[in-house]
mmCIF file of C-alpha atoms in Angstrom:
data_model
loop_
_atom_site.group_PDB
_atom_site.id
_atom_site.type_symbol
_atom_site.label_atom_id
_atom_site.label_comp_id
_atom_site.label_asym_id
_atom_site.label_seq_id
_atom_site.Cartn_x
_atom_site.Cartn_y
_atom_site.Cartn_z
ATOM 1 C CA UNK A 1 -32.267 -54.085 -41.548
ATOM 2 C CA UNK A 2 -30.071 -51.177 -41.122
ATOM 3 C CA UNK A 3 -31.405 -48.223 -40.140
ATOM 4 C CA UNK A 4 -31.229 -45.064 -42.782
ATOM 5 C CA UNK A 5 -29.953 -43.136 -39.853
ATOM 6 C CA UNK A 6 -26.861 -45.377 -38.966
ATOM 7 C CA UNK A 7 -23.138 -45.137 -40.958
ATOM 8 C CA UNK A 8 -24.059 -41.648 -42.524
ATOM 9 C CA UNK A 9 -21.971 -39.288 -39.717
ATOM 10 C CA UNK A 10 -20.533 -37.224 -42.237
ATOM 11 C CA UNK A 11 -24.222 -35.926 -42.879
ATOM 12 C CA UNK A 12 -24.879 -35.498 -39.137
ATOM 13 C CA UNK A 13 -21.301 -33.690 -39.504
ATOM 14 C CA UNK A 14 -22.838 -30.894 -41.937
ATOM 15 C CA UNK A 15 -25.888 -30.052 -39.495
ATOM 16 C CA UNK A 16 -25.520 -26.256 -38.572
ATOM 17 C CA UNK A 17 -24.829 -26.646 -35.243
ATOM 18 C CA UNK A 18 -26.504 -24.641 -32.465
ATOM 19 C CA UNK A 19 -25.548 -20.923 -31.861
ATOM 20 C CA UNK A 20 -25.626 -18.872 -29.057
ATOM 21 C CA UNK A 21 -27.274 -16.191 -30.823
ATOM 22 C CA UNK A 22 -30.178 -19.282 -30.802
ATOM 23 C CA UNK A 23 -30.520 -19.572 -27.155
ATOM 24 C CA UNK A 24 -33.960 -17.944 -25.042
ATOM 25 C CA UNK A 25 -33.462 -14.658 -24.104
ATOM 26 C CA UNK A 26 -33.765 -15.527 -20.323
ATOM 27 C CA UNK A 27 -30.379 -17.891 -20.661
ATOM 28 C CA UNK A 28 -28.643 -15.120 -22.857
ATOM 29 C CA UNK A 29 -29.233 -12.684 -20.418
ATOM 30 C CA UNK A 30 -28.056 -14.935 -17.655
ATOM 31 C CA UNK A 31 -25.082 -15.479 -19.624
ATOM 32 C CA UNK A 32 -24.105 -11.982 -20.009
ATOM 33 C CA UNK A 33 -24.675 -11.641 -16.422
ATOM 34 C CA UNK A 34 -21.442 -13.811 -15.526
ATOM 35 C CA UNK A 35 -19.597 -12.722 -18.105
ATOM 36 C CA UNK A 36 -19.272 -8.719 -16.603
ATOM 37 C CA UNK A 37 -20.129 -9.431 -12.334
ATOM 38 C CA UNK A 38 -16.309 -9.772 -11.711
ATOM 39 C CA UNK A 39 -15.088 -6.675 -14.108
ATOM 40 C CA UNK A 40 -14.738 -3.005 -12.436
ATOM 41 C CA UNK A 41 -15.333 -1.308 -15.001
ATOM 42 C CA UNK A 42 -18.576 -2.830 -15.588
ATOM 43 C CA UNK A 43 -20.292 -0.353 -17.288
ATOM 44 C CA UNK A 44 -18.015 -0.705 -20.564
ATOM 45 C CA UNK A 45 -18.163 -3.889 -20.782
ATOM 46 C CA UNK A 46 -21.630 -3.781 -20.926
ATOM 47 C CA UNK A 47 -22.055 -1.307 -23.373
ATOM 48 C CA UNK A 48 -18.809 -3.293 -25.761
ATOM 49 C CA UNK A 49 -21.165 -6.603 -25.158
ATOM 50 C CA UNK A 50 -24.167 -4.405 -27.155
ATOM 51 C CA UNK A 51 -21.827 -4.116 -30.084
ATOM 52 C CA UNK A 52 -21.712 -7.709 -30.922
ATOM 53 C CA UNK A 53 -25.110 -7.977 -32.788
ATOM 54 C CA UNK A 54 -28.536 -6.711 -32.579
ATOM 55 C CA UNK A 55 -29.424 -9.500 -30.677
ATOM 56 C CA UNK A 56 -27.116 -9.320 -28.023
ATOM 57 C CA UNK A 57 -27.674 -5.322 -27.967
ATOM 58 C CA UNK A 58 -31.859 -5.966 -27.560
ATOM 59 C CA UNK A 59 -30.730 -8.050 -25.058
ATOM 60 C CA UNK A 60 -28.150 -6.580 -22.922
ATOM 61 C CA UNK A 61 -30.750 -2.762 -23.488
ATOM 62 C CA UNK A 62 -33.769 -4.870 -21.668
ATOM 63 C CA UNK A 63 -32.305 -6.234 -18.486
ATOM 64 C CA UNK A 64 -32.402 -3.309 -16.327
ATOM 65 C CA UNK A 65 -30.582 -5.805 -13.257
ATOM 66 C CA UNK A 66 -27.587 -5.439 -15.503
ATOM 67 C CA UNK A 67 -27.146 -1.680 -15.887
ATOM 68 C CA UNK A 68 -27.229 -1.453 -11.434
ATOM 69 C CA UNK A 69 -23.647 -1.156 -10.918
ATOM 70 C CA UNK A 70 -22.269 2.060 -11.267
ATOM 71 C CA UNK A 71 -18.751 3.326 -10.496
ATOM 72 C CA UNK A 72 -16.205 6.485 -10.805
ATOM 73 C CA UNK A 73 -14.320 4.893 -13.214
ATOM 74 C CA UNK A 74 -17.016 4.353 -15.895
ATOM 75 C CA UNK A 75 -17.171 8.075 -18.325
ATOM 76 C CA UNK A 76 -20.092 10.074 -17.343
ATOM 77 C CA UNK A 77 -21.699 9.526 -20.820
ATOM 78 C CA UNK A 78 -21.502 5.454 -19.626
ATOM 79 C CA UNK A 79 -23.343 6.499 -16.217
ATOM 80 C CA UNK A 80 -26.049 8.016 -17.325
ATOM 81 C CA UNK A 81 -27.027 5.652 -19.978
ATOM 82 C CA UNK A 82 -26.999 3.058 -17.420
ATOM 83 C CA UNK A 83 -29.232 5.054 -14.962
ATOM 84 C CA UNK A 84 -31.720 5.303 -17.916
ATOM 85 C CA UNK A 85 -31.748 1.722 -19.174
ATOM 86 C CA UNK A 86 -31.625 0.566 -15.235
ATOM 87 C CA UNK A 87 -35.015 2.156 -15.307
ATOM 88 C CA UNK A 88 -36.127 1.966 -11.393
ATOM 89 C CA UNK A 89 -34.275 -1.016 -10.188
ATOM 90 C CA UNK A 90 -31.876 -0.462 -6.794
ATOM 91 C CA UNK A 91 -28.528 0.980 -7.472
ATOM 92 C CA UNK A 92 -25.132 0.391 -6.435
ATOM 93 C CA UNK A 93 -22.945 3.332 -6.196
ATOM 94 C CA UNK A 94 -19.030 3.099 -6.367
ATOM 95 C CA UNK A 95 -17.150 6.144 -6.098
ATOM 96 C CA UNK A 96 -13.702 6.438 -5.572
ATOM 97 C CA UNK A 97 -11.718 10.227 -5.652
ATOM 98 C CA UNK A 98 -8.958 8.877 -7.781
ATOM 99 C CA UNK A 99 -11.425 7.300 -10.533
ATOM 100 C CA UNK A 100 -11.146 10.261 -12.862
ATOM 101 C CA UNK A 101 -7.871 9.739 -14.034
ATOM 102 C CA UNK A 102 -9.818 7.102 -16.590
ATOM 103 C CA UNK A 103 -13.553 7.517 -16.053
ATOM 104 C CA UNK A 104 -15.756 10.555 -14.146
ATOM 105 C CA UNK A 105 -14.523 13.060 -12.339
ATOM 106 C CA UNK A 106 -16.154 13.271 -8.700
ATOM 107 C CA UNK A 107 -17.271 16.842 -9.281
ATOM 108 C CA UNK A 108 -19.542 15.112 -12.559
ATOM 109 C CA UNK A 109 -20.241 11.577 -10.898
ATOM 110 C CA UNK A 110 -21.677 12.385 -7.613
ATOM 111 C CA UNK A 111 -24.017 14.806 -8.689
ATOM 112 C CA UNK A 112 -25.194 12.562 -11.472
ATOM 113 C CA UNK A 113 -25.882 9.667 -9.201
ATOM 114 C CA UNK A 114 -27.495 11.548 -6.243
ATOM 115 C CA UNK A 115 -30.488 12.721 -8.318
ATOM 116 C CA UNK A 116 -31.165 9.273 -8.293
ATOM 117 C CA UNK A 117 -30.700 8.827 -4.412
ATOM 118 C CA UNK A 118 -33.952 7.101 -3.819
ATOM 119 C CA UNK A 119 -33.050 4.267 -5.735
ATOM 120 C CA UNK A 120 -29.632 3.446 -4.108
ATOM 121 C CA UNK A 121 -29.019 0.363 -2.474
ATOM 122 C CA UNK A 122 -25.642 0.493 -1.608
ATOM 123 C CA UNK A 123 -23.097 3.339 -1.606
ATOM 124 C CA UNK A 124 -18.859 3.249 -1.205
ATOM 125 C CA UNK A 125 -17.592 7.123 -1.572
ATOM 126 C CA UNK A 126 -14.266 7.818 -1.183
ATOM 127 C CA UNK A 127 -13.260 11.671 -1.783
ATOM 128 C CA UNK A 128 -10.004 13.282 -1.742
ATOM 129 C CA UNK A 129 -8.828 17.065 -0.577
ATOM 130 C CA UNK A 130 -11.020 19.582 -2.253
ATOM 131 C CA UNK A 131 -13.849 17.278 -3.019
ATOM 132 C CA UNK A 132 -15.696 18.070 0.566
ATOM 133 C CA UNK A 133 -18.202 19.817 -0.841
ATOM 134 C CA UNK A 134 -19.004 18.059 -3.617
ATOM 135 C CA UNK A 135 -19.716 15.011 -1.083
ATOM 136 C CA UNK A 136 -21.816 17.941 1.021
ATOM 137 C CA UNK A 137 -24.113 18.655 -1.592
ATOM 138 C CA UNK A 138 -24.345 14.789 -3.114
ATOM 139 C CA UNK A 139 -25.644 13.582 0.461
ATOM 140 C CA UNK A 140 -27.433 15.842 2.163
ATOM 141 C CA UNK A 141 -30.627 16.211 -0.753
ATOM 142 C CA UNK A 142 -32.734 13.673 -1.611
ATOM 143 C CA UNK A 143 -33.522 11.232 0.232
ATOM 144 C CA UNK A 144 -32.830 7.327 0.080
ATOM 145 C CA UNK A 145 -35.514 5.069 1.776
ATOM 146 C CA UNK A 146 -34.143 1.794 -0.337
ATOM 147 C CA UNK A 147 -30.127 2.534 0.917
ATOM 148 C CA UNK A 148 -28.612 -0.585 2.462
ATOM 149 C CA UNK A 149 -25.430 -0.254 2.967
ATOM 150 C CA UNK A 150 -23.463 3.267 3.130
ATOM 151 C CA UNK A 151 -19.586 3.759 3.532
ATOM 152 C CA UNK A 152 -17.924 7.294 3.719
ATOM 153 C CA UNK A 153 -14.451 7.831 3.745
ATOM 154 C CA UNK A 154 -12.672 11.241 3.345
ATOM 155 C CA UNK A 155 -8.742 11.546 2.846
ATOM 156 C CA UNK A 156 -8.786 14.994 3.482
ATOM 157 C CA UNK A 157 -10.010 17.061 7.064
ATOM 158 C CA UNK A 158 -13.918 17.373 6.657
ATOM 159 C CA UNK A 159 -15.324 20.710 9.078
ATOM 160 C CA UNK A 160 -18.486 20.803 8.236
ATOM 161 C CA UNK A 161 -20.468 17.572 9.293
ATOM 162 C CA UNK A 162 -22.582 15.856 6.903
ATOM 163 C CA UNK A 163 -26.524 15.864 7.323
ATOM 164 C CA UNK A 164 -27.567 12.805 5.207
ATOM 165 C CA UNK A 165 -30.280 12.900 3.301
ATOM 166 C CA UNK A 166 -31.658 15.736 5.048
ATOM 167 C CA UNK A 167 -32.133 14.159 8.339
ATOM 168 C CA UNK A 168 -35.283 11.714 7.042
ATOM 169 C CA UNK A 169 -35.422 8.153 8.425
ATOM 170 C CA UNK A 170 -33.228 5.751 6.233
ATOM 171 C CA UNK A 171 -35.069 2.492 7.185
ATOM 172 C CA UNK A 172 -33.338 0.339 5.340
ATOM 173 C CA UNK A 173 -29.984 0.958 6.016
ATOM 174 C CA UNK A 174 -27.844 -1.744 7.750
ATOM 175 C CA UNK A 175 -24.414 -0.759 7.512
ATOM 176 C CA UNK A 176 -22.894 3.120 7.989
ATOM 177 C CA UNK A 177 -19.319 2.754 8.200
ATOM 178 C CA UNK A 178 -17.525 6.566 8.463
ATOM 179 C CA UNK A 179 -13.918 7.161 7.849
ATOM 180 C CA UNK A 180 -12.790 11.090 8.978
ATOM 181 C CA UNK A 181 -15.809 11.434 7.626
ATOM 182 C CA UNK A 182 -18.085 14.018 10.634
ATOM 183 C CA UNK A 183 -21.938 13.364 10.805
ATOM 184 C CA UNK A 184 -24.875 15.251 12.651
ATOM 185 C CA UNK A 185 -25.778 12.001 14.432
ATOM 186 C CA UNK A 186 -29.360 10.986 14.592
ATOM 187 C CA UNK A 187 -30.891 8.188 16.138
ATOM 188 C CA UNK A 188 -33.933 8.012 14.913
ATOM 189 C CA UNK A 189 -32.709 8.479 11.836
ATOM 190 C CA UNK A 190 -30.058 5.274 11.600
ATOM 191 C CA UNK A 191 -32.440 3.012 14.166
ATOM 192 C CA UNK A 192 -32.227 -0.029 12.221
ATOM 193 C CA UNK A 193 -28.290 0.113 11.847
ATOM 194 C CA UNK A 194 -26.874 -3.139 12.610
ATOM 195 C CA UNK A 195 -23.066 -2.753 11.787
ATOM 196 C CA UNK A 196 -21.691 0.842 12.754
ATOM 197 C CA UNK A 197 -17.967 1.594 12.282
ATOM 198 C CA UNK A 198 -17.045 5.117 13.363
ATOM 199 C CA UNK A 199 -13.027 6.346 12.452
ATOM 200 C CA UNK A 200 -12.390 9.343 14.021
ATOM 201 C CA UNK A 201 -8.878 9.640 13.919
ATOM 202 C CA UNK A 202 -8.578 12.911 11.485
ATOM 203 C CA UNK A 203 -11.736 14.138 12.033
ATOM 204 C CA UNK A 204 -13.557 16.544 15.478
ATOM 205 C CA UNK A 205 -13.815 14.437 17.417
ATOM 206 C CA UNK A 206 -18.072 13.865 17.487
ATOM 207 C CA UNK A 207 -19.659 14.284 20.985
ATOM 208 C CA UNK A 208 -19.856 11.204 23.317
ATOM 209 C CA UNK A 209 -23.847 12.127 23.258
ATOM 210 C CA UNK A 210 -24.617 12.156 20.118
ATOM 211 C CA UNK A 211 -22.796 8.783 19.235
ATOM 212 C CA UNK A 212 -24.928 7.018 21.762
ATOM 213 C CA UNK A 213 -27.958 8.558 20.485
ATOM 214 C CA UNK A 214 -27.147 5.883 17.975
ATOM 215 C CA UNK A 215 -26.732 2.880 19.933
ATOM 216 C CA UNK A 216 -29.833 3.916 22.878
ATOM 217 C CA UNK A 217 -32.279 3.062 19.694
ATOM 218 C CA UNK A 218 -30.050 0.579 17.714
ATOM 219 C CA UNK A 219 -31.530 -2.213 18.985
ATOM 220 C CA UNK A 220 -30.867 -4.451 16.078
ATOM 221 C CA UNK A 221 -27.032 -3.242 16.039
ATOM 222 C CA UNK A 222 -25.048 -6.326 16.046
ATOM 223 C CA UNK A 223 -21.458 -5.051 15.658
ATOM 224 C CA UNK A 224 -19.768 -1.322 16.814
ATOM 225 C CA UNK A 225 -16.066 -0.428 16.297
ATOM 226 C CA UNK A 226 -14.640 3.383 17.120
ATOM 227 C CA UNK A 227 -11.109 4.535 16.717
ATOM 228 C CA UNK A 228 -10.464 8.017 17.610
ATOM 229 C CA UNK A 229 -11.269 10.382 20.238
ATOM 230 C CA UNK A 230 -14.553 11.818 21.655
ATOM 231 C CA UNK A 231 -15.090 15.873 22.009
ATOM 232 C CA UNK A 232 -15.159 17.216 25.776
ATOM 233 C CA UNK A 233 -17.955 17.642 27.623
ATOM 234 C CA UNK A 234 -19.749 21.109 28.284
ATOM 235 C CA UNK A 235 -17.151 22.215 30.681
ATOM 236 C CA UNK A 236 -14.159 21.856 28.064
ATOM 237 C CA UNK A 237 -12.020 19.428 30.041
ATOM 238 C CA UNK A 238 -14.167 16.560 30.721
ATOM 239 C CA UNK A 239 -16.410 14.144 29.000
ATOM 240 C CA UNK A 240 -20.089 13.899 30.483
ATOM 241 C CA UNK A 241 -21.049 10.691 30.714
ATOM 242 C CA UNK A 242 -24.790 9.802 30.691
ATOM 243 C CA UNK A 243 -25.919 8.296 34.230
ATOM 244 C CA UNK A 244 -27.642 5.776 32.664
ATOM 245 C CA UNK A 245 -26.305 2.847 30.911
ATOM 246 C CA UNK A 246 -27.263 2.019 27.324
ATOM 247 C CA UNK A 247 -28.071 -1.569 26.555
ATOM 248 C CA UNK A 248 -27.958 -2.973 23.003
ATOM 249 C CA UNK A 249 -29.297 -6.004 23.112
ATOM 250 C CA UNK A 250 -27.778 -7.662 19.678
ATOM 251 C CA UNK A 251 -24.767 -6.335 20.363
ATOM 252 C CA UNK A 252 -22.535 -9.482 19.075
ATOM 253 C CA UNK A 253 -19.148 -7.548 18.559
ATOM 254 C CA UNK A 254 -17.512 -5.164 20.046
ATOM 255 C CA UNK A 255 -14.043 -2.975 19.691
ATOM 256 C CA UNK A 256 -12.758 0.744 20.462
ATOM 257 C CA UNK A 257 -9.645 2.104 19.930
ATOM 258 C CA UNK A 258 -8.254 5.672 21.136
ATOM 259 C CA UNK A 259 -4.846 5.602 21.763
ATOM 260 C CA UNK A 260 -3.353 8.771 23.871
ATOM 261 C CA UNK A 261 -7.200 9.727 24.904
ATOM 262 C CA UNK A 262 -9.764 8.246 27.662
ATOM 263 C CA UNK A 263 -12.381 7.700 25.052
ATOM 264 C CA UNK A 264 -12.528 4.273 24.996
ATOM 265 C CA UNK A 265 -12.978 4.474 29.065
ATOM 266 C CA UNK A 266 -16.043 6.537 28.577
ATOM 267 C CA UNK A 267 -17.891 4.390 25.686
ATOM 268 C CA UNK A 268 -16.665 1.554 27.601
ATOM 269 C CA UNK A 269 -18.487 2.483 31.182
ATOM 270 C CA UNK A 270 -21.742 3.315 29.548
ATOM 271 C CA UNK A 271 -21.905 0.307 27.310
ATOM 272 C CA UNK A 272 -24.086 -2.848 28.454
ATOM 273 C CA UNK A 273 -23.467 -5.368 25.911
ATOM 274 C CA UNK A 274 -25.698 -9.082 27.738
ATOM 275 C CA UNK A 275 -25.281 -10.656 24.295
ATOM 276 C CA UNK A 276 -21.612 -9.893 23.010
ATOM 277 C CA UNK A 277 -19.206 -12.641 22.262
ATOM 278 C CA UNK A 278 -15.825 -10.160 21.167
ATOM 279 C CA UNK A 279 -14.682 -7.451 22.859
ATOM 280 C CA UNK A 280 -11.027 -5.173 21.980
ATOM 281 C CA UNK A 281 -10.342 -2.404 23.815
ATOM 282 C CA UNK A 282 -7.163 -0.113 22.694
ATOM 283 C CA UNK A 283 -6.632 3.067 24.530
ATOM 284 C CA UNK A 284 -4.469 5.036 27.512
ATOM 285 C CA UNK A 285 -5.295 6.318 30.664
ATOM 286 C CA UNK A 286 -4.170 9.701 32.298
ATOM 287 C CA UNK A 287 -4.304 8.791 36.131
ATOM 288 C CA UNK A 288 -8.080 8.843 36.644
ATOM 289 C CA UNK A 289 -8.312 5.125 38.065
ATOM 290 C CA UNK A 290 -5.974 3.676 41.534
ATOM 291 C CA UNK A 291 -3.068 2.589 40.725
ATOM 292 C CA UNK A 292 -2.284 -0.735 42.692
ATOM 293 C CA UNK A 293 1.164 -2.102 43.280
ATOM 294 C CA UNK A 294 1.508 -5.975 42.544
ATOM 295 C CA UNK A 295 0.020 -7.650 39.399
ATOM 296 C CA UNK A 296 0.647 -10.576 40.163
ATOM 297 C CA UNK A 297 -2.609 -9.562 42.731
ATOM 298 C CA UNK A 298 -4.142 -8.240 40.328
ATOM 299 C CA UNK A 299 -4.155 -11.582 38.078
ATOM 300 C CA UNK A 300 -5.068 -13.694 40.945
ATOM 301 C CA UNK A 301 -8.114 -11.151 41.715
ATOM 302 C CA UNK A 302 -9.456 -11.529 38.419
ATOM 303 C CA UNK A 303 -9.149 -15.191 38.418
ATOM 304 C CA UNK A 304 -11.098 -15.418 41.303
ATOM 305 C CA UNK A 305 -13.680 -14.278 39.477
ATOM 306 C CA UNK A 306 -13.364 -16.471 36.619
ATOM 307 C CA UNK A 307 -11.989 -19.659 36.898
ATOM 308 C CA UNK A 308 -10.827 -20.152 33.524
ATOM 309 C CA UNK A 309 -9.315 -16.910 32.677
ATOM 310 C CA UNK A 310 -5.742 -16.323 31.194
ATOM 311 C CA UNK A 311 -3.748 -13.359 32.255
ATOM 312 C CA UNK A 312 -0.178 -13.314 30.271
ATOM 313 C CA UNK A 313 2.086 -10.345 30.286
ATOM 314 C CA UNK A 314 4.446 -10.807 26.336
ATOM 315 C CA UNK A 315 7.733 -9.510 25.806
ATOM 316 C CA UNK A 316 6.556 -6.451 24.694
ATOM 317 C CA UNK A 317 5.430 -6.179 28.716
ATOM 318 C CA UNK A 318 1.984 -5.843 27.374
ATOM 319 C CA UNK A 319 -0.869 -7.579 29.680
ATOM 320 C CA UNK A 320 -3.358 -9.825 27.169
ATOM 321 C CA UNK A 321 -6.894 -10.737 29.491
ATOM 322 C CA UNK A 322 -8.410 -13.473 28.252
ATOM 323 C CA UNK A 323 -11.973 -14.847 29.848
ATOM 324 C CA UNK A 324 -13.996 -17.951 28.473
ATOM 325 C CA UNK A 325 -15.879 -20.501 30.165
ATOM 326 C CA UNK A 326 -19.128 -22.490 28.901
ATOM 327 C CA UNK A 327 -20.090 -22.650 31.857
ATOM 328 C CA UNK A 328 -19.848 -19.187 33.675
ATOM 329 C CA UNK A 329 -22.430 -16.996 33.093
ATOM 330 C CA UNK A 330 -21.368 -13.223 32.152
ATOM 331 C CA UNK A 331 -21.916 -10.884 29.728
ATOM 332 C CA UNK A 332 -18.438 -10.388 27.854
ATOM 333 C CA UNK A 333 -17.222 -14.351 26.890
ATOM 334 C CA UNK A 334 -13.612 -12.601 25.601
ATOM 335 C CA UNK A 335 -11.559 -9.533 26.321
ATOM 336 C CA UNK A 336 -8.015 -8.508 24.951
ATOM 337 C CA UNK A 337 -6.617 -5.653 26.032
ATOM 338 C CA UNK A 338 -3.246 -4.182 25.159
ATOM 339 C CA UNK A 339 -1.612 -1.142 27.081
ATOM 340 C CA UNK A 340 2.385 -0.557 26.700
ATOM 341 C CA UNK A 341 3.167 1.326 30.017
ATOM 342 C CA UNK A 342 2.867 -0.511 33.106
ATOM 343 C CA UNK A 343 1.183 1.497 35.227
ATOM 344 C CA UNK A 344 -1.486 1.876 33.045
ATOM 345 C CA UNK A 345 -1.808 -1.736 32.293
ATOM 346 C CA UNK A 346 -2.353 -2.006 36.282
ATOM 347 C CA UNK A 347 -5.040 1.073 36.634
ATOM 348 C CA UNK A 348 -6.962 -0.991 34.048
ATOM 349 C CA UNK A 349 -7.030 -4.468 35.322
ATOM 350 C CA UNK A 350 -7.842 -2.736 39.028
ATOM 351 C CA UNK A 351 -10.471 -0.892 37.326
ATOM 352 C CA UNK A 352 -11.643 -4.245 35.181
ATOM 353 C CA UNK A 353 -11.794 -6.013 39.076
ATOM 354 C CA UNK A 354 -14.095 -3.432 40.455
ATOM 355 C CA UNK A 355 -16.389 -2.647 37.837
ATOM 356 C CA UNK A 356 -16.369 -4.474 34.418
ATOM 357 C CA UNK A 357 -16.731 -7.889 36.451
ATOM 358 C CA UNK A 358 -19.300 -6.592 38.992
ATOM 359 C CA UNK A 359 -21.267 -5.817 36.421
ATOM 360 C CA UNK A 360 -20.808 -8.523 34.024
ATOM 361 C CA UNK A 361 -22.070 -10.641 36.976
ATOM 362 C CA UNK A 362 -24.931 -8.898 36.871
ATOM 363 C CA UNK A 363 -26.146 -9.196 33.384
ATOM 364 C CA UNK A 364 -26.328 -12.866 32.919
ATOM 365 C CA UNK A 365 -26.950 -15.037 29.798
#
C-alpha cells in the first residue's frame, strides 16, 4: 500500500517554509551578534538592524551585551542610546581624535562616556593637539573599579600629568599602556598591572622613582617595555638610583629603549627579573662604564660564562649577545643588544661581564 504521504512533493513544495523572524529569541539574538562583532561602526549597524521589523527591533532593544561597544565614530545621539539600552553591563570605550570627521567629536564623546566610568571595561583614547584637556577632565573623575584594560595615547605634548580616576585603586586593571601620554604614578593604585608599556619619547620624561613605584608592588606584572628617557635626579644632572633592587617575580618579558640617554642603564641595574625569558635593551652610553680594548676578549669573557652563548658583530658593526642553554641556570635565558658606535658596544659588554652575569648567577631558576 502506498503511503498518502509518498509521490505528492509538489504539496510538501507549497509548505510555508520556516522564517527567521520564527526562530527563539535566544538564537536571533545570537545571530545578530555575528552579524555586527566585525563592523567599526557598530553602533549603526545596530540601530539599522532595529529597522527591519518589530521583532528584530524588541530584539536587538533587550540584549544589553549588544549595545557594549562604543566608539568616536558612532554620532553622539547613537552613544547615548546605547549607554541607556546597555543598561549596567561593562563597556568598551573606543576613542580615536580623528573620529569626528563622521561620528562624535572628542570634546562631546569623552565626556559622555566618562559619566559612565564605573562601568568600563576596556578603554583605547587617542587625542590629538588641543584635545589635552578634554582627556584631563574625562579621566581624572569618577572612578572605574570594573576597567581592564586602558591605553592612552596623545599626538600632541601633554604638561600636565594625568591623575586617573582620582588616584582610587583600579583593581581590575591588567593592561595600562601610555603613549606621550604623562601620569602621576601610583603603585598602589595600578598593583595588579600585569602588562605595562610606558612611551616616553615626546613627553617629561617621568621620574625613575615613581616608575618603579609601579613595578616594587606589581607583582603579577608579566611584561614591561619603556622607550624614552627618565627625568634627573634631585641634583639636576644625575639619576638617583634606589640602593635596593626591585624584584618582579612574573616578570616574563622584558624591553627598554632610550636612544641618546642612560635610561635604559638605570632601569636596567635596578631590575631583578628570576623569571624572564626576553630581554631588548636599546640605548647609548656617555662614558660612565671602562672602556676595554679587544672584543674579541670581551666575547671570550662572556662565553666563559655561558657555554652556549653567541656573540656576532653584523655589517652594520653592531654587536648582537645572544645566551640560551637548558641547562644553565640564570635569570635572563636571551639578550639582544644593539649599539652603533664601537666603543660603546665595548663599555656595555665589559659592563654585561661584571655585573649583569654576576648577578644573573645569583638568581637561579
Amino acid at each position: 500500500m502506498v503511503s498518502s504521504n509518498e509521490g505528492s512533493p509538489d504539496l510538501q513544495d507549497q509548505l510555508p517554509q520556516p522564517s527567521i523572524h520564527d526562530l527563539p529569541v535566544e538564537l536571533l539574538s545570537h545571530i545578530v551578534s555575528l552579524s555586527v562583532q566585525e563592523y567599526f561602526f557598530h553602533l549603526t549597524r545596530i540601530q539599522h538592524l532595529c529597522l527591519v521589523c518589530s521583532k528584530w527591533r524588541d530584539v536587538v532593544e533587550g540584549t544589553p551585551e549588544l549595545w557594549c561597544r562604543l566608539t568616536g565614530a558612532d554620532p553622539l545621539r547613537g552613544v547615548r542610546k546605547a549607554i541607556h539600552y546597555s543598561r549596567d553591563y561593562p563597556l568598551d570605550i573606543n576613542s580615536h581624535f580623528i573620529s569626528h570627521l563622521n561620528g562624535s567629536h572628542p570634546n562631546d564623546f569623552l565626556p559622555a562616556v566618562s559619566l559612565h566610568a564605573c562601568r568600563w571595561k576596556r578603554a583605547s583614547i587617542i587625542v590629538g593637539p588641543g584635545s589635552e584637556n578634554v582627556l584631563q577632565e574625562a579621566l581624572t573623575v569618577g572612578k572605574a573599579p570594573r576597567l581592564e584594560s586602558l591605553t592612552i595615547t596623545s599626538s600632541g605634548r601633554m604638561k600636565t600629568p594625568l591623575t586617573l580616576f582620582q588616584g582610587a585603586v583600579l583593581p581590575c586593571l591588567r593592561n595600562l599602556q601610555l603613549r606621550n601620554a604623562p601620569l602621576v604614578w601610583n603603585g598602589e593604585q595600578l598593583f595588579n598591572l600585569q602588562k605595562l608599556e610606558i612611551s616616553a619619547e615626546k613627553q617629561i620624561p617621568p621620574p625613575l622613582n615613581d616608575v618603579l613605584s609601579v613595578l616594587r608592588v606589581a607583582w603579577g606584572l608579566e611584561e614591561f617595555a619603556f622607550v624614552g628617557s627618565l627625568s634627573p635626579g634631585v641634583d639636576g644632572d644625575s639619576i638617583t638610583v634606589p640602593q635596593h633592587s626591585i624584584l618582579p617575580p612574573a616578570l616574563k618579558k622584558l624591553r627598554i629603549s632610550s636612544v641618546r640617554t642612560s635610561s635604559w642603564l638605570h632601569l636596567f641595574r635596578t631590575i631583578r627579573a628570576p623569571a624572564c625569558r626576553r630581554i631588548s635593551l636599546r640605548g647609548d652610553l656617555f662614558g660612565d662604564l671602562e672602556d676595554p680594548n679587544n672584543l674579541a676578549q670581551i666575547a671570550e669573557a662572556i662565553s666563559q660564562f655561558f657555554p652556549c652563548v653567541r656573540v656576532k658583530v653584523d655589517w652594520e658593526e653592531r654587536i648582537h649577545i645572544t645566551v640560551g642553554s637548558p641547562e644553565v641556570r640564570f635569570s635572563l635565558s636571551t639578550l639582544d643588544l644593539e649599539f652603533s658606535h664601537s666603543t660603546e658596544r665595548l663599555q656595555l659588554a665589559k659592563w654585561m661581564i661584571l655585573n649583569f652575569v654576576h648577578e644573573s648567577m645569583e638568581v637561579a631558576l
